[in-house]
Amino acid sequence: FPAMGAMEIEADNTHLQRKHSLYRSLDEKFEIQKETYRGQQYSQIYFARLHHMRTLLYSLLPNWKPHLPVCTVLGLEEGKECIIVGTLYKHMKLKPTILDEYSKERSVVPLVKPHNFIHPDDHLVLEDESGRVKLGGTVLLPSKYVTGIVVALHGKDSGAGDFFVQDVLEAGLPPQIEQALKSSSIAYLLLGLGVNNPLPQNRMNFYHPYGIFGEDKYVVFVSGIRVGSNMSNPLQFQLLVDHITGHLGDVKVKLHIEQEQSIAAQIVHVVIAGNSVEIPNGLLNGQNLGSKEQSMLSEPIKELDILLTQIVAGVSVDIMPGPDDPANFSLPQQALNRCLFPGSSVYNTFRSCTNPHSFGLDDIRFLGTSGQNIDDLEKYSEATDKLEFMERTLRWRHLAPTAPNTLGCYPFSDRDPFLLEECPHVYFIGNQNKYETCLLTGTEGQSVRLISIPKFCETGVVVVLNMRNLECHALSFGTQFGT
Amino acid sequence: MASTASRDMKGFYRQKKSGGITKGKTSKASTSKKQQPKNAASFGSDVAQTPALISHGALDINDGYDENESVLRQFDMNMAYGPCLGMDRLARWERAQKLGLNPPKEVEALVREGKVGAMCLWDGRV
């Protein structure tokens, strides 16, 4: 698969080869075909999570505060400084509970805000197998944490019934597999921060010059296509398809200026991160469907299949289910059934994947979701932007800490598939309101490109990532003329 | 619910007879005991209150609970291996093994041989 340099191409010889990348699926831990439901409750997955994270945190304690003893919650002695490890539980005043429907008196608490359930009175509790203890002090801000995270706390039993926290240890970014890119990154470290936006030290926008290390290979991320909804513009998606497949623009190149088709030839992979189709809701109300309604129900999927067939004929595509797609509700969502895509599933470039989705391209690890994990964090905690939520999930080493508390999840009994064992190089979430990105660095040299993919039906924007330097830019498919 | 005047309270509560349970009740107790599986209250049993296992005046305290079962119950109750409800004992043992907790080998042997119940002690009772 000769990687054609996009530079010197004769006008007569207009054959462009698409570049190729080695793909490896890492979704096995998100598949639930082998799981059997034996009546287990969610306590099992919480146990698996606590055990795994506690073992990890215990190994980090000697480097943090080796002089302090470690106890269980039940073993706390008043006034004695020690370290306890357990799962955080956040007691939230405004969190909707099913019991409110049954309480006889209508409570004074106002109508629940749909976006965020934070209240100044929220407090944190730490729990392990032996018991739970309320957390006091000002080190842990409840608005930043959610139920389900495992942390180590340094503090002491205050004697007033709570544990006064003096310091907290999170697991931190997991180790990352080194990639060939790393040697060039160190060389460019000296280039410094982007001038116009003073970002905190660990989030920098690197500006790598073009050139000598490797070649440009692009991955396109799109999400929220919503075929079938009245918001989606078929022309927009068709433009995207034409761009990816190289049917747009000119192939002729002059003077080292890259033309559109040669850029398209450098796209090696496309990821569709959820909400690709919108089934008309009004039909799903339990009534019998006539043949006309049945065809209305299947129209959006058929249209999506036709569009996908055009793409898979040229480049490999991963399609993930989203919150509104015809897949199961709870995480991990299983791959959309291949029978929904009779046209595109014939191609071996078509891959129906789970949500969350993890894969490797060449030696770069990708991990992403259709957005449910971060959207749920946004309801129960606060941060400056979505990227900060994403950073927190990496530092807590858990993709979806609010599962199963407020985010639907399969009741695994012997493992927690959302635990992060290694740090991805690219971490993406779909179905967001706007495009955002940053490069996150860790204390052990980890470097992660965080991407928030906007909803295509609303913004017409897709994200393009260059695998050579992990740089990212947005591609907009506006269909307005004359603006 | 029918209102009961105070004079009906005695009729509302079952009166205890001094001479033990009547013959009819005894036979019911023994047949229902035979139908109960070993080591667990039966699921969907229609006795809201387990009838006293008095057969011919002798209390049967053991209910099929022996030494092996007591070892397994200690395994069930040990929090180090996680919650026991909703998992069969072998699966919980295997999970403990997989997580590196070194569960006692005799527990596995006993469950595999079938000398003890497959489910934990709370199964069907909560």
mmCIF file of N, CA and C in Angstrom, chain A residues 170 172-173 189 192-194 197-206 384-385 387-392 394-395 437-450:
data_model
loop_
_atom_site.group_PDB
_atom_site.id
_atom_site.type_symbol
_atom_site.label_atom_id
_atom_site.label_comp_id
_atom_site.label_asym_id
_atom_site.label_seq_id
_atom_site.Cartn_x
_atom_site.Cartn_y
_atom_site.Cartn_z
ATOM 1 N N GLU A 170 -5.953 10.560 44.377
ATOM 2 C CA GLU A 170 -6.657 9.881 43.293
ATOM 3 C C GLU A 170 -5.666 8.992 42.559
ATOM 4 N N GLY A 172 -4.845 8.854 39.491
ATOM 5 C CA GLY A 172 -4.029 9.534 38.486
ATOM 6 C C GLY A 172 -4.114 8.857 37.134
ATOM 7 N N LEU A 173 -3.538 9.490 36.118
ATOM 8 C CA LEU A 173 -3.613 8.924 34.769
ATOM 9 C C LEU A 173 -2.943 7.553 34.744
ATOM 10 N N LEU A 189 8.891 20.019 22.676
ATOM 11 C CA LEU A 189 8.436 20.469 23.989
ATOM 12 C C LEU A 189 8.795 21.922 24.213
ATOM 13 N N GLY A 192 6.652 25.586 23.594
ATOM 14 C CA GLY A 192 5.906 26.385 24.535
ATOM 15 C C GLY A 192 4.413 26.464 24.308
ATOM 16 N N LEU A 193 3.783 27.313 25.104
ATOM 17 C CA LEU A 193 2.326 27.397 25.100
ATOM 18 C C LEU A 193 1.826 28.286 23.966
ATOM 19 N N GLY A 194 0.566 28.057 23.620
ATOM 20 C CA GLY A 194 -0.071 28.944 22.662
ATOM 21 C C GLY A 194 -0.227 30.306 23.320
ATOM 22 N N ASN A 197 -4.089 31.951 24.718
ATOM 23 C CA ASN A 197 -4.926 31.407 25.779
ATOM 24 C C ASN A 197 -4.079 30.815 26.886
ATOM 25 N N PRO A 198 -4.023 31.495 28.013
ATOM 26 C CA PRO A 198 -3.242 30.986 29.147
ATOM 27 C C PRO A 198 -3.959 29.805 29.778
ATOM 28 N N LEU A 199 -3.505 28.601 29.444
ATOM 29 C CA LEU A 199 -4.132 27.402 29.988
ATOM 30 C C LEU A 199 -3.281 26.865 31.130
ATOM 31 N N PRO A 200 -3.883 26.105 32.047
ATOM 32 C CA PRO A 200 -3.068 25.511 33.117
ATOM 33 C C PRO A 200 -1.975 24.604 32.556
ATOM 34 N N GLN A 201 -0.956 24.397 33.358
ATOM 35 C CA GLN A 201 0.280 23.779 32.880
ATOM 36 C C GLN A 201 0.081 22.444 32.180
ATOM 37 N N ASN A 202 -0.891 21.689 32.635
ATOM 38 C CA ASN A 202 -0.983 20.344 32.076
ATOM 39 C C ASN A 202 -1.825 20.278 30.820
ATOM 40 N N ARG A 203 -2.352 21.382 30.378
ATOM 41 C CA ARG A 203 -3.123 21.385 29.141
ATOM 42 C C ARG A 203 -2.502 22.382 28.187
ATOM 43 N N MET A 204 -1.857 21.849 27.170
ATOM 44 C CA MET A 204 -1.163 22.760 26.254
ATOM 45 C C MET A 204 -1.586 22.480 24.830
ATOM 46 N N ASN A 205 -1.526 23.458 24.010
ATOM 47 C CA ASN A 205 -1.735 23.265 22.584
ATOM 48 C C ASN A 205 -0.381 23.297 21.903
ATOM 49 N N PHE A 206 0.024 22.138 21.465
ATOM 50 C CA PHE A 206 1.339 22.065 20.823
ATOM 51 C C PHE A 206 1.207 22.464 19.354
ATOM 52 N N THR A 384 -15.494 23.411 34.519
ATOM 53 C CA THR A 384 -15.511 24.567 33.607
ATOM 54 C C THR A 384 -15.982 24.184 32.217
ATOM 55 N N ASP A 385 -15.609 22.994 31.752
ATOM 56 C CA ASP A 385 -16.066 22.554 30.443
ATOM 57 C C ASP A 385 -16.057 21.032 30.377
ATOM 58 N N LEU A 387 -14.258 19.103 28.682
ATOM 59 C CA LEU A 387 -12.917 18.521 28.678
ATOM 60 C C LEU A 387 -12.433 18.286 30.108
ATOM 61 N N GLU A 388 -12.850 19.136 31.018
ATOM 62 C CA GLU A 388 -12.432 18.943 32.402
ATOM 63 C C GLU A 388 -13.084 17.691 32.989
ATOM 64 N N PHE A 389 -14.342 17.420 32.627
ATOM 65 C CA PHE A 389 -14.966 16.175 33.060
ATOM 66 C C PHE A 389 -14.192 14.975 32.511
ATOM 67 N N MET A 390 -13.798 15.083 31.236
ATOM 68 C CA MET A 390 -13.066 13.982 30.621
ATOM 69 C C MET A 390 -11.745 13.763 31.338
ATOM 70 N N GLU A 391 -11.088 14.870 31.677
ATOM 71 C CA GLU A 391 -9.807 14.750 32.377
ATOM 72 C C GLU A 391 -10.002 14.059 33.721
ATOM 73 N N ARG A 392 -11.105 14.393 34.403
ATOM 74 C CA ARG A 392 -11.351 13.767 35.698
ATOM 75 C C ARG A 392 -11.557 12.279 35.565
ATOM 76 N N LEU A 394 -10.233 10.340 33.511
ATOM 77 C CA LEU A 394 -8.926 9.709 33.319
ATOM 78 C C LEU A 394 -8.162 9.667 34.628
ATOM 79 N N ARG A 395 -8.245 10.736 35.400
ATOM 80 C CA ARG A 395 -7.498 10.768 36.670
ATOM 81 C C ARG A 395 -8.087 9.813 37.689
ATOM 82 N N THR A 437 -11.266 20.802 22.152
ATOM 83 C CA THR A 437 -10.181 19.831 22.220
ATOM 84 C C THR A 437 -9.018 20.408 23.006
ATOM 85 N N CYS A 438 -8.221 19.526 23.596
ATOM 86 C CA CYS A 438 -6.990 19.957 24.241
ATOM 87 C C CYS A 438 -6.085 18.741 24.357
ATOM 88 N N LEU A 439 -4.834 18.998 24.687
ATOM 89 C CA LEU A 439 -3.877 17.913 24.869
ATOM 90 C C LEU A 439 -3.554 17.835 26.353
ATOM 91 N N LEU A 440 -3.821 16.698 26.937
ATOM 92 C CA LEU A 440 -3.620 16.526 28.366
ATOM 93 C C LEU A 440 -2.309 15.794 28.591
ATOM 94 N N THR A 441 -1.514 16.278 29.543
ATOM 95 C CA THR A 441 -0.270 15.569 29.825
ATOM 96 C C THR A 441 -0.290 15.044 31.251
ATOM 97 N N GLY A 442 0.385 13.909 31.449
ATOM 98 C CA GLY A 442 0.424 13.302 32.765
ATOM 99 C C GLY A 442 1.805 13.402 33.374
ATOM 100 N N THR A 443 1.893 12.993 34.633
ATOM 101 C CA THR A 443 3.167 13.123 35.343
ATOM 102 C C THR A 443 4.212 12.129 34.866
ATOM 103 N N GLU A 444 3.764 11.063 34.181
ATOM 104 C CA GLU A 444 4.746 10.084 33.710
ATOM 105 C C GLU A 444 4.906 10.129 32.209
ATOM 106 N N GLY A 445 4.689 11.299 31.645
ATOM 107 C CA GLY A 445 4.911 11.446 30.213
ATOM 108 C C GLY A 445 3.728 11.040 29.352
ATOM 109 N N GLN A 446 2.580 10.760 29.994
ATOM 110 C CA GLN A 446 1.429 10.412 29.160
ATOM 111 C C GLN A 446 0.943 11.659 28.430
ATOM 112 N N SER A 447 0.396 11.428 27.241
ATOM 113 C CA SER A 447 -0.114 12.555 26.478
ATOM 114 C C SER A 447 -1.384 12.095 25.791
ATOM 115 N N VAL A 448 -2.501 12.771 26.108
ATOM 116 C CA VAL A 448 -3.790 12.338 25.565
ATOM 117 C C VAL A 448 -4.454 13.487 24.834
ATOM 118 N N ARG A 449 -4.957 13.203 23.649
ATOM 119 C CA ARG A 449 -5.735 14.205 22.922
ATOM 120 C C ARG A 449 -7.192 14.015 23.331
ATOM 121 N N LEU A 450 -7.784 15.017 23.983
ATOM 122 C CA LEU A 450 -9.193 14.951 24.365
ATOM 123 C C LEU A 450 -10.017 15.642 23.294
#
